[in-house]
PDB file of C-alpha atoms in Angstrom:
ATOM      1  CA  GLN A   1     -14.786  -1.809  10.707  1.00  0.00           C
ATOM      2  CA  LYS A   2     -11.037  -1.843  10.790  1.00  0.00           C
ATOM      3  CA  GLU A   3      -9.561   1.664  10.753  1.00  0.00           C
ATOM      4  CA  VAL A   4      -6.118   3.175  10.728  1.00  0.00           C
ATOM      5  CA  GLU A   5      -5.900   6.838  11.639  1.00  0.00           C
ATOM      6  CA  GLN A   6      -3.135   9.298  10.869  1.00  0.00           C
ATOM      7  CA  ASN A   7      -2.856  13.063  11.072  1.00  0.00           C
ATOM      8  CA  SER A   8      -2.754  14.203   7.454  1.00  0.00           C
ATOM      9  CA  GLY A   9      -0.405  17.085   8.226  1.00  0.00           C
ATOM     10  CA  PRO A  10       1.500  18.636   6.689  1.00  0.00           C
ATOM     11  CA  LEU A  11       4.177  18.145   9.301  1.00  0.00           C
ATOM     12  CA  SER A  12       6.966  20.643   8.764  1.00  0.00           C
ATOM     13  CA  VAL A  13      10.386  20.229  10.362  1.00  0.00           C
ATOM     14  CA  PRO A  14      13.744  21.869   9.676  1.00  0.00           C
ATOM     15  CA  GLU A  15      16.630  19.876   8.293  1.00  0.00           C
ATOM     16  CA  GLY A  16      18.415  17.928  11.019  1.00  0.00           C
ATOM     17  CA  ALA A  17      15.422  17.808  13.349  1.00  0.00           C
ATOM     18  CA  ILE A  18      13.472  14.771  14.523  1.00  0.00           C
ATOM     19  CA  ALA A  19      10.191  14.120  12.751  1.00  0.00           C
ATOM     20  CA  SER A  20       7.565  12.200  14.728  1.00  0.00           C
ATOM     21  CA  LEU A  21       4.744  10.485  12.870  1.00  0.00           C
ATOM     22  CA  ASN A  22       1.854   8.878  14.692  1.00  0.00           C
ATOM     23  CA  CYS A  23      -0.769   6.266  13.890  1.00  0.00           C
ATOM     24  CA  THR A  24      -3.597   4.606  15.783  1.00  0.00           C
ATOM     25  CA  TYR A  25      -5.554   1.526  14.809  1.00  0.00           C
ATOM     26  CA  SER A  26      -8.909   0.173  15.865  1.00  0.00           C
ATOM     27  CA  ASP A  27      -8.590  -3.605  15.616  1.00  0.00           C
ATOM     28  CA  ARG A  28      -6.945  -5.209  18.643  1.00  0.00           C
ATOM     29  CA  GLY A  29      -6.366  -8.304  16.543  1.00  0.00           C
ATOM     30  CA  SER A  30      -3.822  -6.447  14.434  1.00  0.00           C
ATOM     31  CA  GLN A  31      -0.572  -8.346  14.357  1.00  0.00           C
ATOM     32  CA  SER A  32       1.845  -6.558  12.084  1.00  0.00           C
ATOM     33  CA  PHE A  33       2.522  -2.889  11.547  1.00  0.00           C
ATOM     34  CA  PHE A  34       4.251  -1.225   8.652  1.00  0.00           C
ATOM     35  CA  TRP A  35       5.484   2.197   7.683  1.00  0.00           C
ATOM     36  CA  TYR A  36       5.677   3.052   4.005  1.00  0.00           C
ATOM     37  CA  ARG A  37       6.994   6.150   2.298  1.00  0.00           C
ATOM     38  CA  GLN A  38       5.300   7.377  -0.850  1.00  0.00           C
ATOM     39  CA  TYR A  39       6.568  10.079  -3.155  1.00  0.00           C
ATOM     40  CA  SER A  40       4.065  11.863  -5.355  1.00  0.00           C
ATOM     41  CA  GLY A  41       3.033   9.697  -8.299  1.00  0.00           C
ATOM     42  CA  LYS A  42       5.014   6.699  -7.053  1.00  0.00           C
ATOM     43  CA  SER A  43       4.175   3.430  -5.379  1.00  0.00           C
ATOM     44  CA  PRO A  44       4.731   3.017  -1.620  1.00  0.00           C
ATOM     45  CA  GLU A  45       8.102   1.741  -0.495  1.00  0.00           C
ATOM     46  CA  LEU A  46       8.584  -0.102   2.771  1.00  0.00           C
ATOM     47  CA  ILE A  47      10.585   1.681   5.445  1.00  0.00           C
ATOM     48  CA  MET A  48      10.061  -0.548   8.473  1.00  0.00           C
ATOM     49  CA  PHE A  49       7.827  -3.155  10.001  1.00  0.00           C
ATOM     50  CA  ILE A  50       7.304  -4.011  13.644  1.00  0.00           C
ATOM     51  CA  TYR A  51       5.507  -6.875  15.344  1.00  0.00           C
ATOM     52  CA  SER A  52       6.368  -6.618  19.032  1.00  0.00           C
ATOM     53  CA  ASN A  53       5.794  -3.935  21.633  1.00  0.00           C
ATOM     54  CA  GLY A  54       8.673  -1.547  22.081  1.00  0.00           C
ATOM     55  CA  ASP A  55      11.124   0.122  19.783  1.00  0.00           C
ATOM     56  CA  LYS A  56      12.778  -1.048  16.606  1.00  0.00           C
ATOM     57  CA  GLU A  57      15.608   0.957  15.111  1.00  0.00           C
ATOM     58  CA  ASP A  58      16.969   0.932  11.576  1.00  0.00           C
ATOM     59  CA  GLY A  59      19.436   3.667  10.746  1.00  0.00           C
ATOM     60  CA  ARG A  60      17.743   7.041  11.164  1.00  0.00           C
ATOM     61  CA  PHE A  61      14.339   5.442  11.610  1.00  0.00           C
ATOM     62  CA  THR A  62      12.763   4.127  14.815  1.00  0.00           C
ATOM     63  CA  ALA A  63       9.380   2.476  14.944  1.00  0.00           C
ATOM     64  CA  GLN A  64       7.556   2.305  18.258  1.00  0.00           C
ATOM     65  CA  LEU A  65       4.632   0.019  19.008  1.00  0.00           C
ATOM     66  CA  ASN A  66       2.270   0.053  21.979  1.00  0.00           C
ATOM     67  CA  LYS A  67      -0.415  -2.569  21.491  1.00  0.00           C
ATOM     68  CA  ALA A  68      -2.198  -1.705  24.753  1.00  0.00           C
ATOM     69  CA  SER A  69      -2.749   1.830  23.470  1.00  0.00           C
ATOM     70  CA  GLN A  70      -3.175   0.651  19.854  1.00  0.00           C
ATOM     71  CA  TYR A  71      -0.566   3.116  18.805  1.00  0.00           C
ATOM     72  CA  VAL A  72       2.397   2.957  16.479  1.00  0.00           C
ATOM     73  CA  SER A  73       4.807   5.731  15.628  1.00  0.00           C
ATOM     74  CA  LEU A  74       7.776   6.449  13.400  1.00  0.00           C
ATOM     75  CA  LEU A  75      10.642   8.720  14.378  1.00  0.00           C
ATOM     76  CA  ILE A  76      12.980  10.060  11.738  1.00  0.00           C
ATOM     77  CA  ARG A  77      16.228  11.447  13.156  1.00  0.00           C
ATOM     78  CA  ASP A  78      18.407  13.980  11.351  1.00  0.00           C
ATOM     79  CA  SER A  79      15.616  14.699   8.876  1.00  0.00           C
ATOM     80  CA  GLN A  80      16.732  15.476   5.334  1.00  0.00           C
ATOM     81  CA  PRO A  81      14.890  17.315   2.538  1.00  0.00           C
ATOM     82  CA  SER A  82      14.830  13.998   0.674  1.00  0.00           C
ATOM     83  CA  ASP A  83      12.646  12.623   3.479  1.00  0.00           C
ATOM     84  CA  SER A  84       9.856  14.945   2.323  1.00  0.00           C
ATOM     85  CA  ALA A  85       7.074  12.584   1.279  1.00  0.00           C
ATOM     86  CA  THR A  86       3.816  11.067   2.474  1.00  0.00           C
ATOM     87  CA  TYR A  87       4.239   8.418   5.145  1.00  0.00           C
ATOM     88  CA  LEU A  88       1.648   5.685   5.241  1.00  0.00           C
ATOM     89  CA  CYS A  89       0.916   3.578   8.287  1.00  0.00           C
ATOM     90  CA  ALA A  90      -0.396   0.115   7.463  1.00  0.00           C
ATOM     91  CA  VAL A  91      -1.749  -2.654   9.611  1.00  0.00           C
ATOM     92  CA  LYS A  92      -2.211  -6.332   8.941  1.00  0.00           C
ATOM     93  CA  VAL A  93      -4.920  -8.253  10.753  1.00  0.00           C
ATOM     94  CA  GLY A  94      -4.308 -11.941  10.473  1.00  0.00           C
ATOM     95  CA  GLN A  95      -1.621 -14.197   9.148  1.00  0.00           C
ATOM     96  CA  ALA A  96       0.760 -13.825   6.255  1.00  0.00           C
ATOM     97  CA  GLY A  97      -1.094 -13.369   3.005  1.00  0.00           C
ATOM     98  CA  THR A  98      -3.607 -10.952   4.445  1.00  0.00           C
ATOM     99  CA  ALA A  99      -4.013  -7.556   2.830  1.00  0.00           C
ATOM    100  CA  LEU A 100      -2.836  -4.375   4.510  1.00  0.00           C
ATOM    101  CA  ILE A 101      -5.153  -1.668   5.789  1.00  0.00           C
ATOM    102  CA  PHE A 102      -3.696   1.759   5.200  1.00  0.00           C
ATOM    103  CA  GLY A 103      -4.106   5.072   6.934  1.00  0.00           C
ATOM    104  CA  LYS A 104      -4.537   8.195   4.822  1.00  0.00           C
ATOM    105  CA  GLY A 105      -0.926   9.160   5.341  1.00  0.00           C
ATOM    106  CA  THR A 106       0.941  12.079   6.861  1.00  0.00           C
ATOM    107  CA  THR A 107       2.706  14.519   4.580  1.00  0.00           C
ATOM    108  CA  LEU A 108       6.165  15.438   5.860  1.00  0.00           C
ATOM    109  CA  SER A 109       8.012  18.514   4.644  1.00  0.00           C
ATOM    110  CA  VAL A 110      11.667  18.951   5.620  1.00  0.00           C
ATOM    111  CA  SER A 111      13.016  22.407   4.908  1.00  0.00           C
ATOM    112  CA  SER A 112      16.693  23.073   4.260  1.00  0.00           C
TER     113      SER A 112
ATOM    114  CA  GLY B   1      14.600  -8.057  -2.323  1.00  0.00           C
ATOM    115  CA  ALA B   2      11.491  -9.303  -4.060  1.00  0.00           C
ATOM    116  CA  VAL B   3      10.345  -7.374  -7.109  1.00  0.00           C
ATOM    117  CA  VAL B   4       6.857  -6.812  -8.434  1.00  0.00           C
ATOM    118  CA  SER B   5       6.312  -5.250 -11.830  1.00  0.00           C
ATOM    119  CA  GLN B   6       3.253  -3.676 -13.404  1.00  0.00           C
ATOM    120  CA  HIS B   7       2.421  -2.941 -16.997  1.00  0.00           C
ATOM    121  CA  PRO B   8       1.564  -0.475 -18.345  1.00  0.00           C
ATOM    122  CA  SER B   9       2.814   2.292 -16.086  1.00  0.00           C
ATOM    123  CA  ARG B  10       0.475   4.802 -17.623  1.00  0.00           C
ATOM    124  CA  VAL B  11      -2.571   4.511 -19.871  1.00  0.00           C
ATOM    125  CA  ILE B  12      -4.961   7.028 -21.363  1.00  0.00           C
ATOM    126  CA  CYS B  13      -8.130   5.718 -22.926  1.00  0.00           C
ATOM    127  CA  LYS B  14     -11.511   6.844 -24.144  1.00  0.00           C
ATOM    128  CA  SER B  15     -14.638   6.337 -22.095  1.00  0.00           C
ATOM    129  CA  GLY B  16     -16.231   2.958 -22.757  1.00  0.00           C
ATOM    130  CA  THR B  17     -13.059   1.054 -23.562  1.00  0.00           C
ATOM    131  CA  SER B  18     -11.528  -1.731 -21.488  1.00  0.00           C
ATOM    132  CA  VAL B  19      -8.061  -1.585 -20.024  1.00  0.00           C
ATOM    133  CA  LYS B  20      -5.940  -4.505 -18.836  1.00  0.00           C
ATOM    134  CA  ILE B  21      -3.255  -4.058 -16.187  1.00  0.00           C
ATOM    135  CA  GLU B  22      -0.706  -6.787 -15.505  1.00  0.00           C
ATOM    136  CA  CYS B  23       1.030  -7.475 -12.216  1.00  0.00           C
ATOM    137  CA  ARG B  24       3.996  -9.843 -12.119  1.00  0.00           C
ATOM    138  CA  SER B  25       6.112 -11.167  -9.292  1.00  0.00           C
ATOM    139  CA  LEU B  26       9.551 -11.390 -10.858  1.00  0.00           C
ATOM    140  CA  ASP B  27      11.598 -13.520  -8.501  1.00  0.00           C
ATOM    141  CA  PHE B  28       9.100 -15.274  -6.276  1.00  0.00           C
ATOM    142  CA  GLN B  29       5.812 -17.079  -6.555  1.00  0.00           C
ATOM    143  CA  ALA B  30       2.680 -15.404  -5.259  1.00  0.00           C
ATOM    144  CA  THR B  31      -0.456 -17.459  -4.721  1.00  0.00           C
ATOM    145  CA  THR B  32      -2.118 -14.261  -3.548  1.00  0.00           C
ATOM    146  CA  MET B  33      -1.886 -10.756  -4.923  1.00  0.00           C
ATOM    147  CA  PHE B  34      -3.741  -7.643  -3.900  1.00  0.00           C
ATOM    148  CA  TRP B  35      -5.130  -4.826  -6.018  1.00  0.00           C
ATOM    149  CA  TYR B  36      -5.375  -1.341  -4.539  1.00  0.00           C
ATOM    150  CA  ARG B  37      -6.700   1.908  -5.921  1.00  0.00           C
ATOM    151  CA  GLN B  38      -5.549   5.347  -4.868  1.00  0.00           C
ATOM    152  CA  PHE B  39      -7.312   8.596  -5.721  1.00  0.00           C
ATOM    153  CA  PRO B  40      -5.408  11.909  -5.451  1.00  0.00           C
ATOM    154  CA  LYS B  41      -4.474  12.797  -1.885  1.00  0.00           C
ATOM    155  CA  GLN B  42      -6.214   9.673  -0.609  1.00  0.00           C
ATOM    156  CA  SER B  43      -4.835   6.486   0.849  1.00  0.00           C
ATOM    157  CA  LEU B  44      -4.616   3.112  -0.804  1.00  0.00           C
ATOM    158  CA  MET B  45      -7.945   1.323  -0.766  1.00  0.00           C
ATOM    159  CA  LEU B  46      -8.013  -2.425  -1.178  1.00  0.00           C
ATOM    160  CA  MET B  47     -10.162  -3.437  -4.136  1.00  0.00           C
ATOM    161  CA  ALA B  48      -9.749  -7.173  -4.260  1.00  0.00           C
ATOM    162  CA  THR B  49      -7.637 -10.163  -3.391  1.00  0.00           C
ATOM    163  CA  SER B  50      -6.467 -12.180  -6.349  1.00  0.00           C
ATOM    164  CA  ASN B  51      -6.082 -15.916  -5.711  1.00  0.00           C
ATOM    165  CA  GLU B  52      -4.193 -18.220  -8.040  1.00  0.00           C
ATOM    166  CA  GLY B  53      -6.481 -20.937  -9.332  1.00  0.00           C
ATOM    167  CA  SER B  54      -9.675 -19.574  -7.814  1.00  0.00           C
ATOM    168  CA  LYS B  55     -11.987 -16.592  -7.924  1.00  0.00           C
ATOM    169  CA  ALA B  56     -10.925 -13.237  -6.639  1.00  0.00           C
ATOM    170  CA  THR B  57     -12.366 -11.846  -3.439  1.00  0.00           C
ATOM    171  CA  TYR B  58     -13.747  -8.338  -3.814  1.00  0.00           C
ATOM    172  CA  GLU B  59     -14.101  -5.707  -1.138  1.00  0.00           C
ATOM    173  CA  GLN B  60     -17.494  -4.250  -0.382  1.00  0.00           C
ATOM    174  CA  GLY B  61     -18.539  -1.687  -2.944  1.00  0.00           C
ATOM    175  CA  VAL B  62     -16.219  -2.922  -5.696  1.00  0.00           C
ATOM    176  CA  GLU B  63     -18.074  -4.206  -8.754  1.00  0.00           C
ATOM    177  CA  LYS B  64     -16.678  -7.584  -9.723  1.00  0.00           C
ATOM    178  CA  ASP B  65     -18.184  -7.378 -13.202  1.00  0.00           C
ATOM    179  CA  LYS B  66     -16.452  -4.078 -13.827  1.00  0.00           C
ATOM    180  CA  PHE B  67     -13.062  -4.950 -12.374  1.00  0.00           C
ATOM    181  CA  LEU B  68     -12.224  -8.389 -13.712  1.00  0.00           C
ATOM    182  CA  ILE B  69      -9.349 -10.159 -12.018  1.00  0.00           C
ATOM    183  CA  ASN B  70      -7.566 -13.206 -13.352  1.00  0.00           C
ATOM    184  CA  HIS B  71      -4.714 -14.886 -11.491  1.00  0.00           C
ATOM    185  CA  ALA B  72      -3.509 -17.101 -14.294  1.00  0.00           C
ATOM    186  CA  SER B  73      -0.251 -18.311 -12.776  1.00  0.00           C
ATOM    187  CA  LEU B  74       1.856 -18.080  -9.648  1.00  0.00           C
ATOM    188  CA  THR B  75       3.572 -14.983 -11.023  1.00  0.00           C
ATOM    189  CA  LEU B  76       0.843 -13.123 -12.895  1.00  0.00           C
ATOM    190  CA  SER B  77      -2.403 -11.413 -11.962  1.00  0.00           C
ATOM    191  CA  THR B  78      -4.355  -9.148 -14.293  1.00  0.00           C
ATOM    192  CA  LEU B  79      -6.932  -6.473 -13.576  1.00  0.00           C
ATOM    193  CA  THR B  80      -9.237  -5.475 -16.415  1.00  0.00           C
ATOM    194  CA  VAL B  81     -11.261  -2.317 -16.045  1.00  0.00           C
ATOM    195  CA  THR B  82     -14.233  -2.896 -18.326  1.00  0.00           C
ATOM    196  CA  SER B  83     -16.159  -0.064 -19.969  1.00  0.00           C
ATOM    197  CA  ALA B  84     -14.006   2.487 -18.234  1.00  0.00           C
ATOM    198  CA  HIS B  85     -15.441   5.872 -17.314  1.00  0.00           C
ATOM    199  CA  PRO B  86     -13.762   9.081 -16.140  1.00  0.00           C
ATOM    200  CA  GLU B  87     -14.561   8.252 -12.512  1.00  0.00           C
ATOM    201  CA  ASP B  88     -12.380   5.148 -12.873  1.00  0.00           C
ATOM    202  CA  SER B  89      -9.354   7.386 -13.421  1.00  0.00           C
ATOM    203  CA  SER B  90      -7.002   6.542 -10.591  1.00  0.00           C
ATOM    204  CA  PHE B  91      -3.667   5.064  -9.592  1.00  0.00           C
ATOM    205  CA  TYR B  92      -3.902   1.264  -9.502  1.00  0.00           C
ATOM    206  CA  ILE B  93      -1.283  -0.596  -7.491  1.00  0.00           C
ATOM    207  CA  CYS B  94      -0.794  -4.310  -6.996  1.00  0.00           C
ATOM    208  CA  SER B  95       1.099  -6.000  -4.221  1.00  0.00           C
ATOM    209  CA  ALA B  96       2.240  -9.509  -3.442  1.00  0.00           C
ATOM    210  CA  PRO B  97       3.192 -10.996  -0.098  1.00  0.00           C
ATOM    211  CA  THR B  98       6.189 -13.253   0.117  1.00  0.00           C
ATOM    212  CA  ARG B  99       5.841 -16.697   1.601  1.00  0.00           C
ATOM    213  CA  PRO B 100       5.981 -17.308   5.374  1.00  0.00           C
ATOM    214  CA  PRO B 101       7.826 -16.721   7.626  1.00  0.00           C
ATOM    215  CA  SER B 102       8.374 -13.370   5.933  1.00  0.00           C
ATOM    216  CA  ASN B 103       5.471 -11.033   6.433  1.00  0.00           C
ATOM    217  CA  GLU B 104       6.450  -8.479   3.862  1.00  0.00           C
ATOM    218  CA  GLN B 105       4.396  -7.247   0.966  1.00  0.00           C
ATOM    219  CA  PHE B 106       6.027  -5.842  -2.110  1.00  0.00           C
ATOM    220  CA  PHE B 107       4.280  -3.274  -4.212  1.00  0.00           C
ATOM    221  CA  GLY B 108       4.373  -2.825  -7.934  1.00  0.00           C
ATOM    222  CA  PRO B 109       5.227   0.620  -9.332  1.00  0.00           C
ATOM    223  CA  GLY B 110       1.569   1.360 -10.065  1.00  0.00           C
ATOM    224  CA  THR B 111      -0.473   2.144 -13.166  1.00  0.00           C
ATOM    225  CA  ARG B 112      -1.876   5.615 -13.767  1.00  0.00           C
ATOM    226  CA  LEU B 113      -5.197   5.274 -15.603  1.00  0.00           C
ATOM    227  CA  THR B 114      -6.785   8.322 -17.182  1.00  0.00           C
ATOM    228  CA  VAL B 115     -10.160   7.909 -18.840  1.00  0.00           C
ATOM    229  CA  LEU B 116     -11.170  10.747 -21.117  1.00  0.00           C
TER     230      LEU B 116
END
């Protein structure tokens, strides 16, 4: 059974700090990895996706992928109170058009 | 970017009634759409894959006769919750992947269903 694991948190960081969110997945056939942010009562919104091993940076966000360890992470630099939300890790096994498998999410709280 | 809409955004109904939720891709065609359900403080769970022009594929444990899916066109999929009960109260979200080579999926804003 395909599984995506995340620490539910809450993860609490002060404003301006780096928040580190982690995710592991069970299926070695996983090909694409996504990080979504979800505010309470809202639909998930895509932050980043990563396909290849290594780091991918986009503004304050950096996604890191290690397929050998089946591990993907998201770093948020200069954390802001508006970053407080639940962060969902999602994995796609297969080609385009395949559904995503989501982790339970990590709740991040950034205090001012 | 691509936009997916859902209607209604919120619905309250009595137990035993049926509720239809629409999911539309506004600026792209989607031969496949996905329906997810999310209970409070839980993750999104895939319910079914909606396929334009053919039957939907349901995940294990999801009753196909209770959750009717119709993918009538390349921009519209509907989910009907038949004979809804309080345990069906949840947040229902659809998503649609864009065509290759893009690998992105775009989510609708979700529908909050409350069954009294």
